[in-house]
Amino acid sequence: MTSGMHRGPRADHGTGARVRRRLTQAGLSFALVVCPSMAGLCETDGSSYSYSETVDTAAGLRSITVNHCPNHVFTNAIGDNPNKAYGDDTSYDIPLYPLYDESKQLDLSSKGGSVGVTFAGEMIFSPFAGPNIGTATGYSTSATANEGDTFDECGGHSSTSSSASYHIHVPPSCLLTQLGQTDSAHSPQIGWALDGFPVYGPRGPSGVMMQTCTVTGGTYGTDVCTDDCAGYYADTGDGYVYRYYVLGDYHSLTDDSCETPTNPLPGAEYFPFTMNCFNGCMPSGVDGSYSSLNDCSSSSESGTTDIFSAAAVDALAQNKESCLAAPSPTASPVKAPTVAPGSPTKAPVKGPTAAPVNAPTKAPTASATTTSVSWSTTVSMTGVSAADITAADEASIIDSIAGGSDEVTADDITITSITDSTSRRIRSRARARARSLLATGVDVEYETTVVLEETSYADADALFTAVTTDTETYVTSGDFETALQASGSTTLAAADVSEDSFTAPTTYTSVDLSPTSAPTAAPAEDDHADHDDHDHDDDDADAAGSDSTVLIVVVLVVVVLGGCAYFMMGKKKQVSPE
């Protein structure tokens, strides 16, 4: 990890993380019985959508809480993608006053997971299509080229059915329609990048369809075109000196139907489509949740102009009409630029230069009738040392492992230790580097937790057997080694994985997350004739019983509210890439 990497909240890959995950799962099981609308598959009419923002000027943070269920009509499981949109409250704390610094640029071309969020609840992903495709260096290696036939009518799709993952790689047509996009005007703002800068639709000043200067041959800083990050540096009148665009074609307002997969699908001339790198950095003293951002330097410049106003954006209305005419948002998002662009002074950005980092991860959550199946195992490789493996390399290892089974995603995997082949745990990076020349390889111990939910497997045993068998075949066949070497990591490019590198697990832990409801007593019959014969002692007994009933009800209410509060605090996840 480079010295400039922001040391914000980090995931604990050890016992503490597993304990917290178990507690969260237990809280989920309880809360799902009594606390509605917390987690589960999204309604396809947009009615599950939840989005809110707050700003804290003292802390310098914009806090976004979203369940990642889109507010519009959408279609699940298109083409060979079986996944359905899943909603789960997720929190992002991003810089309220972003700073611009090209020297602290963060590469996203090998980065999976959310790099932004739209006002419609969608995640924004980079063009990276996963470890099997490799670094997004051009159109042929982009998610749009390789996954576009699974994008729905609004331009989105999901990568798992067990945790929030609905996202876009191309312009969100349904959201653009709802916000009033026209062919002759600048696109409206559609959301936020996780470095704090705004994200707009595909049209720039005077309605120009934005493309990179690399594609147009234009001069960055003079012509209206973006850098290779899909960003544009200019004073356009929106209160920022820099903003990103989601590039490419989209459904127009005159479309009379919505097609699946999405049509038109943007072509190579609009690569990278979404942010391929960040030019924002983490300001000093700001405790943002996206800890992959590099710390700002002394030469970082303000990302806002004199007209900037720190204001939260309201949630949108449910978009029932999808990509046709739709209801207006409950409050206008930050306005699109209206002033002609000034002359930026920045030199052209040549594209990503920083090392890739891994995706924000969220532990998979379960519905009210699920079982969590967990096991630990080890995969070994030679040609690398534990001292040389960075957080970005760990992410690449996780992504590569996840490629071995259709039932496992990167979110399901937690690395618990990386040790040299001498079996000595690396506890000090300084000491590790000193003895790195003595290491001939590493053992990576990791835990896999998969939720058994609506799968074709009859029980946990069948799921465990299928996933571990698939993974073992994947590792021993050489596919895992190929994925590592294609990840873009210089360290992992030298990794060698032999046929006996996988230690197959023999046992697993199965945790039933299905909540159980307390039995309800049948009401006693009301015999009025008997009531007439009750003496005074019976009346006292009835009064005492009534008092006890009231006490029990009060206790149950307190427990329920406490459980909901505990669960909601636990579910307000801080998105961190590690």
CSV table of C-alpha atoms in Angstrom, one decimal, residues 56-62 94-98 283 285-287:
chain,number,residue,atom,x,y,z
A,56,ASP,CA,-22.2,18.1,7.9
A,57,THR,CA,-20.2,21.3,7.2
A,58,ALA,CA,-18.1,20.9,10.3
A,59,ALA,CA,-17.0,17.4,9.4
A,60,GLY,CA,-16.8,18.2,5.7
A,61,LEU,CA,-19.0,15.2,4.8
A,62,ARG,CA,-21.9,14.4,2.6
A,94,ILE,CA,-18.0,11.4,0.8
A,95,PRO,CA,-16.1,14.7,0.9
A,96,LEU,CA,-18.5,17.7,1.0
A,97,TYR,CA,-15.8,20.0,-0.2
A,98,PRO,CA,-13.9,17.9,-2.7
A,283,PRO,CA,-9.0,16.0,2.3
A,285,GLY,CA,-9.1,15.7,8.6
A,286,VAL,CA,-12.1,14.3,6.6
A,287,ASP,CA,-13.1,10.8,7.8
